[in-house]
C-alpha cells in the first residue's frame, strides 16, 4: 500500500506518563502504517524540560509559529510533589501556559459525541464548543486585604503625568480589594479567533459578558466584538450562513441549557474556565473532549483536554493492564493532520483524518470501549477493553475504509 505523503511537517510535542505511552502506541498502530509521517519532534516530557531548562517548550512553540500546526501530548505541570519525584531544579511553568503566551491564542474545547453516552442534558444532540479567552482578568489580578478605617482608590497615572482617581470603597470594617485589567489588543485577537473558528467549522458564535453590571470593563469586550464583526466578518458570516450574537451571560446560560448545541460559546477568561469544565462534565467525560489553541494569525495547536492520567501510569509501570481512553489524544492527531492537509492542499490527508475519526466513533458505538466509557455507556452489548486492544479494534474498523 502507498502511504499518504505529507508536504509540510507537523510539530510534534511529546509529553508525560500514560499519555506518553498512548502517544507511541497510537502512532505505531494507527498512523505510521498509513501516513509517511513527517514531524519536527520536541520532547516536552518533564525529564527533558529539566535537562533543557525548559528551553524545549519555547523552541516547540517557536517551531509551531514557523510550521503552523502542532499536536501536543498532555504534560505534567510540576508542583511540590513532582519536584522531588523528578528531582527538579526548578518548578517549571505549565507548558500550556508558555505555549499560549508565545502563540497569543484562544482555546476551543468541544466534546466528541457517541451513541450510548448521553449528555446529562439530553437535548444536547450536537457539541457545544467553549472558546476561552486566555489572557488577563482575575488570572492577572492584584489583591489586598484591607483594614477597617482604610480608604481604597483606583489611581491611574497617564502618559502626560496627570492622574485620574476613583473611590473604590471607604472601609468601615475589614475587607478585601482586587485590581483587574485586560488589553484591547488581546480582546481583539480573541474576537478574531472566535470568528475565524466559526467560519472554519460553520457554526454560530455566541458571546456573553456581564455588561449590564460592568459598564466599562465588560462593555469594552462587547464593543470590540461588535466592531470587529461589523468591519471584518459580517459578510463572510452571511455567505457561510452563520450568525454572531451577543447576549448577557445570564441569558446565555439559560439559552445554552435549552439549546440542541452546535455553536461556539465565547467566554471571558474566568467564565470560560468554569463553563468549559461544566460543559465537559455534562457531556460525560473529559477523555472525550478535544482542545485546540488558535492564534489570531491562523496557527493551530491540537491536544487532549485531560491530563497525563497519572494513576493509570503507575498501574502500567507495575505491569498491570490499563484501560485508558485514547480518544481525545487520537482526535488531537486527526485534527492536526486534517488541518495540515487543508493548508497544504493534500486532500488524502484530510480524508484519512475523517476516516480515522469515523472508525473511532464506530468502534465505540459497536460496543468496544475503555473502562471510563464502559461505566457510563447505555449500550447493551458493551465490552471493556485495554488501552492497546482499543487501538487495535479501531485499526480493524479502519480497514473497511482504507
Ligand atoms: P487527569 O490526568 O486528567 O486525570 C484525572 C482523572 O480523570 C484520572 O485519574 C482518571 O480517573 C480520569 N481520566 C482522565 N483522562 C482519562 C483518560 N484518557 N482515560 C481514562 N480516564 C481518564 O488529571 P490529573 O490527575 O489532575 O493530572 C495529572 C497530571 O496531568 C498532572 O501532573 C497535571 O499537571 C497534568 N495535566 C496536564 C494537562 C495538559 O497537559 N493539557 C491538563 C491537565 C492536567 P481514574 O483515575 O478514576 O480512572
Ligand atoms: Mg477549570
Coordinates of C-alpha atoms and ligand atoms in Angstrom, one line a residue:
X1 CA 0.0 0.0 0.0
X2 CA 1.2 3.5 -0.8
X3 CA 1.5 5.7 2.3
X4 CA -0.1 9.1 2.2
X5 CA 2.6 11.8 1.7
X6 CA 2.9 15.0 3.7
X7 CA 4.2 18.2 2.2
X8 CA 5.0 20.1 5.5
X9 CA 5.9 18.5 8.8
X10 CA 3.7 18.7 11.9
X11 CA 5.3 20.0 15.1
X12 CA 5.1 17.0 17.4
X13 CA 5.2 17.8 21.2
X14 CA 5.6 14.6 23.2
X15 CA 4.6 14.5 26.9
X16 CA 4.4 12.6 30.1
X17 CA 3.1 9.5 31.9
X18 CA 0.2 7.4 30.5
X19 CA -0.5 9.8 27.6
X20 CA 3.2 9.4 26.5
X21 CA 2.6 5.6 26.4
X22 CA -0.6 6.1 24.4
X23 CA 1.2 8.6 22.1
X24 CA 3.7 6.0 20.9
X25 CA 1.1 3.2 20.6
X26 CA -1.4 5.2 18.6
X27 CA 1.3 6.4 16.2
X28 CA 2.5 2.8 15.7
X29 CA -0.9 1.2 15.3
X30 CA -3.0 3.9 13.6
X31 CA -0.8 6.5 11.9
X32 CA 2.6 5.2 10.8
X33 CA 1.2 2.2 8.7
X34 CA -0.8 4.7 6.6
X35 CA 0.9 8.1 6.6
X36 CA 4.5 8.8 5.6
X37 CA 4.6 10.9 8.8
X38 CA 6.8 14.0 8.8
X39 CA 7.2 15.7 12.1
X40 CA 9.5 18.1 13.9
X41 CA 9.8 16.3 17.2
X42 CA 10.0 18.1 20.5
X43 CA 10.2 16.1 23.7
X44 CA 8.3 18.1 26.3
X45 CA 8.5 15.2 28.8
X46 CA 9.4 16.6 32.2
X47 CA 12.8 15.0 32.2
X48 CA 13.7 16.8 29.0
X49 CA 12.2 20.0 30.2
X50 CA 14.5 19.7 33.2
X51 CA 17.5 18.9 31.0
X52 CA 17.0 21.8 28.7
X53 CA 15.9 24.2 31.5
X54 CA 12.5 24.4 29.7
X55 CA 14.1 25.8 26.5
X56 CA 12.5 22.8 24.7
X57 CA 9.0 24.2 25.4
X58 CA 9.9 27.6 24.0
X59 CA 11.6 26.0 21.0
X60 CA 8.5 23.9 20.3
X61 CA 6.2 27.0 20.3
X62 CA 8.6 28.9 18.0
X63 CA 8.6 25.9 15.6
X64 CA 4.8 26.0 15.7
X65 CA 4.9 29.6 14.6
X66 CA 7.1 28.6 11.8
X67 CA 5.2 25.5 10.6
X68 CA 1.7 26.5 11.5
X69 CA 0.3 23.2 13.0
X70 CA 1.3 21.3 16.2
X71 CA 0.0 18.3 18.0
X72 CA 0.7 18.1 21.8
X73 CA 0.6 15.3 24.3
X74 CA -0.5 16.0 27.9
X75 CA 2.3 17.2 30.1
X76 CA 3.0 17.4 33.8
X77 CA 2.7 20.8 35.3
X78 CA 5.2 20.4 38.2
X79 CA 4.1 21.0 41.8
X80 CA 6.0 20.4 45.1
X81 CA 5.4 16.6 44.9
X82 CA 6.7 16.5 41.3
X83 CA 9.9 18.4 42.3
X84 CA 11.1 15.5 44.4
X85 CA 9.6 12.8 42.2
X86 CA 11.6 14.1 39.2
X87 CA 14.5 15.7 41.0
X88 CA 13.8 19.1 39.5
X89 CA 16.0 22.1 40.0
X90 CA 13.1 24.4 39.3
X91 CA 9.3 24.3 39.4
X92 CA 9.0 24.7 35.6
X93 CA 5.9 26.6 34.4
X94 CA 2.9 25.0 32.8
X95 CA 4.0 24.2 29.2
X96 CA 0.5 25.1 28.0
X97 CA 0.8 28.5 29.6
X98 CA 4.2 29.1 28.0
X99 CA 2.9 28.0 24.6
X100 CA -0.2 30.1 24.9
X101 CA 1.8 33.2 25.8
X102 CA 4.0 32.7 22.7
X103 CA 1.2 32.0 20.3
X104 CA -1.3 34.5 21.8
X105 CA -4.2 32.2 21.4
X106 CA -7.7 31.3 22.3
X107 CA -8.6 27.8 23.5
X108 CA -11.5 26.0 21.9
X109 CA -12.9 22.9 23.6
X110 CA -15.5 20.6 22.1
X111 CA -17.0 17.3 23.2
X112 CA -16.9 14.2 21.0
X113 CA -20.4 12.7 20.9
X114 CA -21.0 8.9 20.7
X115 CA -24.2 6.8 20.9
X116 CA -24.6 5.2 24.2
X117 CA -23.1 8.1 26.2
X118 CA -26.0 10.5 26.8
X119 CA -25.2 14.0 28.0
X120 CA -26.8 15.0 31.3
X121 CA -28.7 17.5 29.3
X122 CA -30.3 15.0 26.8
X123 CA -31.3 17.7 24.3
X124 CA -27.7 18.5 23.6
X125 CA -27.5 16.4 20.5
X126 CA -24.7 18.5 18.9
X127 CA -21.5 19.6 20.5
X128 CA -21.1 22.9 22.3
X129 CA -17.7 24.5 21.8
X130 CA -16.4 26.8 24.6
X131 CA -14.0 29.4 23.4
X132 CA -12.0 30.7 26.3
X133 CA -10.1 34.0 26.3
X134 CA -6.8 33.1 27.8
X135 CA -5.4 36.5 29.0
X136 CA -6.0 38.8 31.9
X137 CA -8.9 39.5 34.3
X138 CA -8.7 37.6 37.6
X139 CA -5.7 35.5 36.3
X140 CA -3.5 38.6 36.3
X141 CA -5.1 40.2 39.4
X142 CA -3.6 42.3 42.2
X143 CA -5.3 41.8 45.5
X144 CA -5.1 43.3 49.0
X145 CA -6.6 42.6 52.4
X146 CA -7.9 45.9 53.7
X147 CA -8.1 47.0 57.3
X148 CA -11.1 48.8 58.9
X149 CA -10.9 52.5 58.5
X150 CA -8.9 52.4 55.2
X151 CA -9.9 54.2 52.0
X152 CA -9.2 52.3 48.8
X153 CA -8.9 54.2 45.5
X154 CA -8.2 53.4 41.9
X155 CA -5.3 55.6 40.6
X156 CA -4.2 55.8 37.0
X157 CA -1.1 57.9 36.1
X158 CA -1.4 58.9 32.4
X159 CA 1.5 59.2 29.9
X160 CA 1.5 63.0 30.4
X161 CA 1.8 62.6 34.1
X162 CA -1.7 63.6 35.0
X163 CA -3.8 61.3 37.2
X164 CA -7.3 60.0 37.4
X165 CA -8.7 58.5 40.6
X166 CA -11.9 56.8 41.6
X167 CA -13.0 55.8 45.1
X168 CA -13.4 52.0 45.4
X169 CA -14.6 52.0 49.0
X170 CA -14.4 53.7 52.3
X171 CA -13.9 50.7 54.7
X172 CA -16.0 50.9 57.9
X173 CA -15.0 47.4 58.6
X174 CA -12.2 45.0 57.5
X175 CA -12.4 43.8 53.8
X176 CA -10.7 42.9 50.6
X177 CA -10.0 44.6 47.2
X178 CA -8.9 43.4 43.8
X179 CA -7.5 45.1 40.7
X180 CA -8.0 43.6 37.2
X181 CA -7.0 44.5 33.7
X182 CA -7.2 43.5 30.1
X183 CA -5.9 44.8 26.8
X184 CA -7.8 45.9 23.6
X185 CA -5.2 44.0 21.5
X186 CA -5.8 40.8 23.4
X187 CA -9.6 41.1 23.3
X188 CA -9.4 41.8 19.6
X189 CA -7.3 38.7 18.9
X190 CA -9.8 36.7 21.0
X191 CA -12.7 38.1 18.9
X192 CA -10.9 37.3 15.6
X193 CA -10.0 33.8 16.7
X194 CA -13.7 33.1 17.6
X195 CA -15.0 34.5 14.3
X196 CA -12.4 32.5 12.3
X197 CA -13.2 29.3 14.2
X198 CA -16.9 29.9 13.5
X199 CA -16.2 30.2 9.7
X200 CA -13.8 27.2 9.8
X201 CA -16.4 24.9 11.5
X202 CA -19.6 26.6 10.1
X203 CA -21.1 27.2 13.5
X204 CA -22.8 30.3 15.0
X205 CA -20.8 32.3 17.5
X206 CA -22.3 33.4 20.8
X207 CA -20.6 35.9 23.1
X208 CA -21.7 36.8 26.6
X209 CA -20.4 39.0 29.4
X210 CA -21.9 40.9 32.3
X211 CA -22.0 44.3 30.6
X212 CA -25.1 45.5 32.4
X213 CA -23.2 45.5 35.7
X214 CA -19.7 46.2 34.4
X215 CA -20.5 49.2 32.2
X216 CA -16.9 50.0 31.2
X217 CA -14.9 46.7 31.6
X218 CA -17.2 44.1 30.2
X219 CA -18.8 46.7 27.9
X220 CA -15.4 47.1 26.2
X221 CA -15.4 43.4 25.4
X222 CA -18.8 43.7 23.9
X223 CA -17.9 46.8 21.8
X224 CA -14.7 45.3 20.5
X225 CA -16.5 42.1 19.4
X226 CA -19.3 44.2 17.7
X227 CA -16.8 46.5 15.9
X228 CA -14.6 43.7 14.5
X229 CA -17.7 41.7 13.5
X230 CA -19.2 44.6 11.6
X231 CA -16.0 45.6 9.9
X232 CA -14.4 42.3 9.1
X233 CA -16.7 39.4 9.4
X234 CA -20.3 40.3 8.7
X235 CA -20.3 39.5 5.0
X236 CA -18.3 36.3 5.4
X237 CA -20.8 35.1 8.0
X238 CA -23.7 35.9 5.8
X239 CA -22.1 33.9 2.9
X240 CA -21.4 31.0 5.2
X241 CA -25.0 31.1 6.5
X242 CA -23.9 31.5 10.2
X243 CA -24.7 34.1 12.8
X244 CA -23.0 36.1 15.6
X245 CA -24.9 37.3 18.5
X246 CA -24.2 38.9 21.8
X247 CA -26.2 38.3 24.9
X248 CA -25.9 38.9 28.7
X249 CA -24.2 35.9 30.4
X250 CA -27.4 35.1 32.4
X251 CA -29.4 34.9 29.3
X252 CA -26.6 32.9 27.6
X253 CA -26.7 30.3 30.4
X254 CA -30.4 29.8 30.0
X255 CA -30.2 29.5 26.2
X256 CA -27.3 27.1 26.4
X257 CA -29.3 24.7 28.6
X258 CA -32.3 24.9 26.4
X259 CA -30.3 24.5 23.1
X260 CA -29.5 21.5 21.0
X261 CA -25.8 22.5 20.8
X262 CA -23.9 23.1 17.6
X263 CA -22.5 26.5 18.3
X264 CA -19.4 28.2 19.7
X265 CA -19.8 30.0 23.1
X266 CA -17.1 32.7 23.5
X267 CA -16.4 33.4 27.2
X268 CA -14.2 35.7 29.1
X269 CA -11.2 34.0 30.9
X270 CA -13.0 33.1 34.2
X271 CA -16.3 32.3 32.6
X272 CA -14.5 30.0 30.1
X273 CA -12.5 28.2 32.7
X274 CA -15.6 27.3 34.7
X275 CA -18.1 26.8 31.9
X276 CA -15.7 24.5 29.9
X277 CA -15.5 22.2 33.0
X278 CA -19.2 22.3 33.4
X279 CA -19.9 21.5 29.7
X280 CA -17.2 18.7 29.7
X281 CA -18.8 17.1 32.7
X282 CA -22.3 17.5 31.3
X283 CA -21.3 15.7 28.1
X284 CA -20.0 12.7 30.0
X285 CA -16.2 12.6 30.0
X286 CA -13.0 14.7 29.9
X287 CA -11.5 11.9 27.8
X288 CA -14.0 12.7 25.1
X289 CA -13.1 16.4 24.8
X290 CA -10.9 18.0 22.1
X291 CA -8.9 21.1 22.7
X292 CA -7.3 23.4 20.1
X293 CA -5.4 26.6 20.6
X294 CA -5.9 29.0 17.7
X295 CA -3.7 32.1 17.3
X296 CA -5.0 35.2 15.5
X297 CA -2.6 34.7 12.7
X298 CA -4.0 31.2 12.0
X299 CA -1.6 28.9 13.9
X300 CA -3.1 25.7 15.4
X301 CA -2.1 23.6 18.3
X302 CA -4.2 20.5 19.0
X303 CA -4.2 18.5 22.2
X304 CA -6.4 16.5 24.5
X305 CA -8.3 18.3 27.3
X306 CA -7.3 15.9 30.0
X307 CA -4.0 15.4 31.9
X308 CA -1.4 12.7 31.9
X309 CA -3.7 10.1 33.7
X310 CA -1.1 9.6 36.4
X311 CA -2.9 6.8 38.3
X312 CA -3.1 4.6 35.2
X313 CA 0.5 5.2 34.5
X314 CA 1.6 3.8 37.9
X315 CA -0.5 0.7 37.2
X316 CA 1.2 0.5 33.8
X317 CA 4.6 0.7 35.5
X318 CA 3.7 -2.1 37.8
X319 CA 3.0 -4.2 34.7
X320 CA -0.8 -4.2 35.2
X321 CA -3.1 -3.8 32.3
X322 CA -4.7 -0.4 31.8
X323 CA -7.9 0.7 30.1
X324 CA -7.1 4.3 29.4
X325 CA -9.2 6.3 26.9
X326 CA -7.1 7.5 23.9
X327 CA -9.9 9.2 22.0
X328 CA -9.1 12.8 22.9
X329 CA -5.4 12.2 22.0
X330 CA -6.4 10.5 18.8
X331 CA -8.6 13.4 17.9
X332 CA -5.7 15.8 18.6
X333 CA -3.8 13.8 15.9
X334 CA -6.6 13.8 13.4
X335 CA -7.3 17.5 14.0
X336 CA -3.7 18.3 13.3
X337 CA -3.4 16.0 10.2
X338 CA -6.6 17.4 8.8
X339 CA -5.5 21.0 9.2
X340 CA -2.1 20.2 7.7
X341 CA -3.9 18.6 4.7
X342 CA -6.1 21.6 4.4
X343 CA -3.2 24.1 4.5
X344 CA -1.0 22.0 2.1
X345 CA -3.8 21.1 -0.2
X346 CA -3.4 17.3 0.4
X347 CA -7.0 16.0 0.4
X348 CA -5.8 12.4 1.0
X349 CA -4.5 13.5 4.4
X350 CA -7.8 15.2 5.2
X351 CA -9.7 12.1 4.2
X352 CA -7.5 9.9 6.3
X353 CA -8.3 12.0 9.3
X354 CA -12.0 11.8 8.6
X355 CA -11.9 8.0 8.2
X356 CA -9.9 7.6 11.4
X357 CA -12.3 9.7 13.4
X358 CA -15.2 7.8 11.9
X359 CA -13.6 4.5 12.9
X360 CA -13.1 5.6 16.5
X361 CA -16.7 6.5 16.8
X362 CA -17.9 3.4 15.0
X363 CA -15.8 1.2 17.3
X364 CA -17.2 2.7 20.4
X365 CA -20.8 2.6 19.1
X366 CA -20.2 -1.1 18.2
X367 CA -19.7 -1.7 22.0
X368 CA -15.9 -1.8 22.2
X369 CA -14.7 0.9 24.7
X370 CA -12.3 1.7 27.6
X371 CA -13.3 1.5 31.3
X372 CA -14.3 5.1 31.7
X373 CA -16.9 4.9 28.9
X374 CA -17.9 1.4 30.0
X375 CA -19.1 2.8 33.3
X376 CA -21.4 5.4 31.7
X377 CA -22.4 3.8 28.4
X378 CA -26.0 2.7 28.0
X379 CA -25.2 0.2 25.2
X380 CA -26.4 -3.3 26.0
X381 CA -23.6 -5.1 24.1
X382 CA -20.8 -3.1 25.7
X383 CA -17.4 -4.6 26.3
X384 CA -14.5 -3.2 28.3
X385 CA -11.1 -3.5 26.6
X386 CA -7.5 -2.5 27.4
X387 CA -5.7 0.6 26.1
X388 CA -4.0 -1.4 23.4
X389 CA -7.0 -3.5 22.5
X390 CA -9.0 -0.4 21.9
X391 CA -6.4 1.0 19.4
X392 CA -6.3 -2.4 17.6
X393 CA -10.1 -2.5 17.4
X394 CA -10.1 1.0 15.8
X395 CA -7.5 -0.2 13.3
X396 CA -9.7 -3.2 12.4
X397 CA -12.7 -0.8 11.8
X398 CA -10.4 1.5 9.8
X399 CA -9.6 -1.4 7.3
X400 CA -13.1 -1.0 5.9
X401 CA -12.4 2.5 4.8
X402 CA -8.8 2.2 3.5
Ligands
LIG1 P1 -6.0 13.8 34.6 O1 -4.8 13.3 34.1 O2 -6.9 14.4 33.6 O3 -6.8 12.6 35.3 C1 -7.8 12.8 36.3 C2 -8.7 11.6 36.3 O4 -9.6 11.6 35.3 C3 -7.9 10.3 36.1 O5 -7.3 9.8 37.3 C4 -8.9 9.4 35.5 O6 -9.8 8.8 36.5 C5 -9.7 10.3 34.7 N1 -9.2 10.4 33.3 C6 -8.6 11.5 32.7 N2 -8.3 11.2 31.4 C7 -8.6 9.9 31.2 C8 -8.5 9.1 30.1 N3 -7.9 9.5 29.0 N4 -8.9 7.8 30.2 C9 -9.5 7.4 31.4 N5 -9.6 8.1 32.4 C10 -9.2 9.4 32.4 O7 -5.8 14.9 35.7 P2 -4.9 15.0 37.0 O8 -4.8 13.6 37.6 O9 -5.4 16.1 37.8 O10 -3.4 15.4 36.5 C11 -2.4 14.5 36.1 C12 -1.2 15.3 35.5 O11 -1.7 15.9 34.3 C13 -0.8 16.5 36.4 O12 0.6 16.5 36.6 C14 -1.2 17.7 35.7 O13 -0.3 18.8 35.8 C15 -1.3 17.3 34.3 N6 -2.3 18.0 33.4 C16 -1.9 18.3 32.1 C17 -2.8 18.9 31.2 C18 -2.3 19.2 29.9 O14 -1.2 19.0 29.5 N7 -3.2 19.6 29.0 C19 -4.1 19.1 31.6 C20 -4.5 18.8 32.9 C21 -3.6 18.2 33.8 P3 -9.5 7.4 37.3 O15 -8.1 7.5 37.8 O16 -10.6 7.4 38.3 O17 -9.6 6.3 36.3
LIG2 MG1 -11.1 24.9 35.0

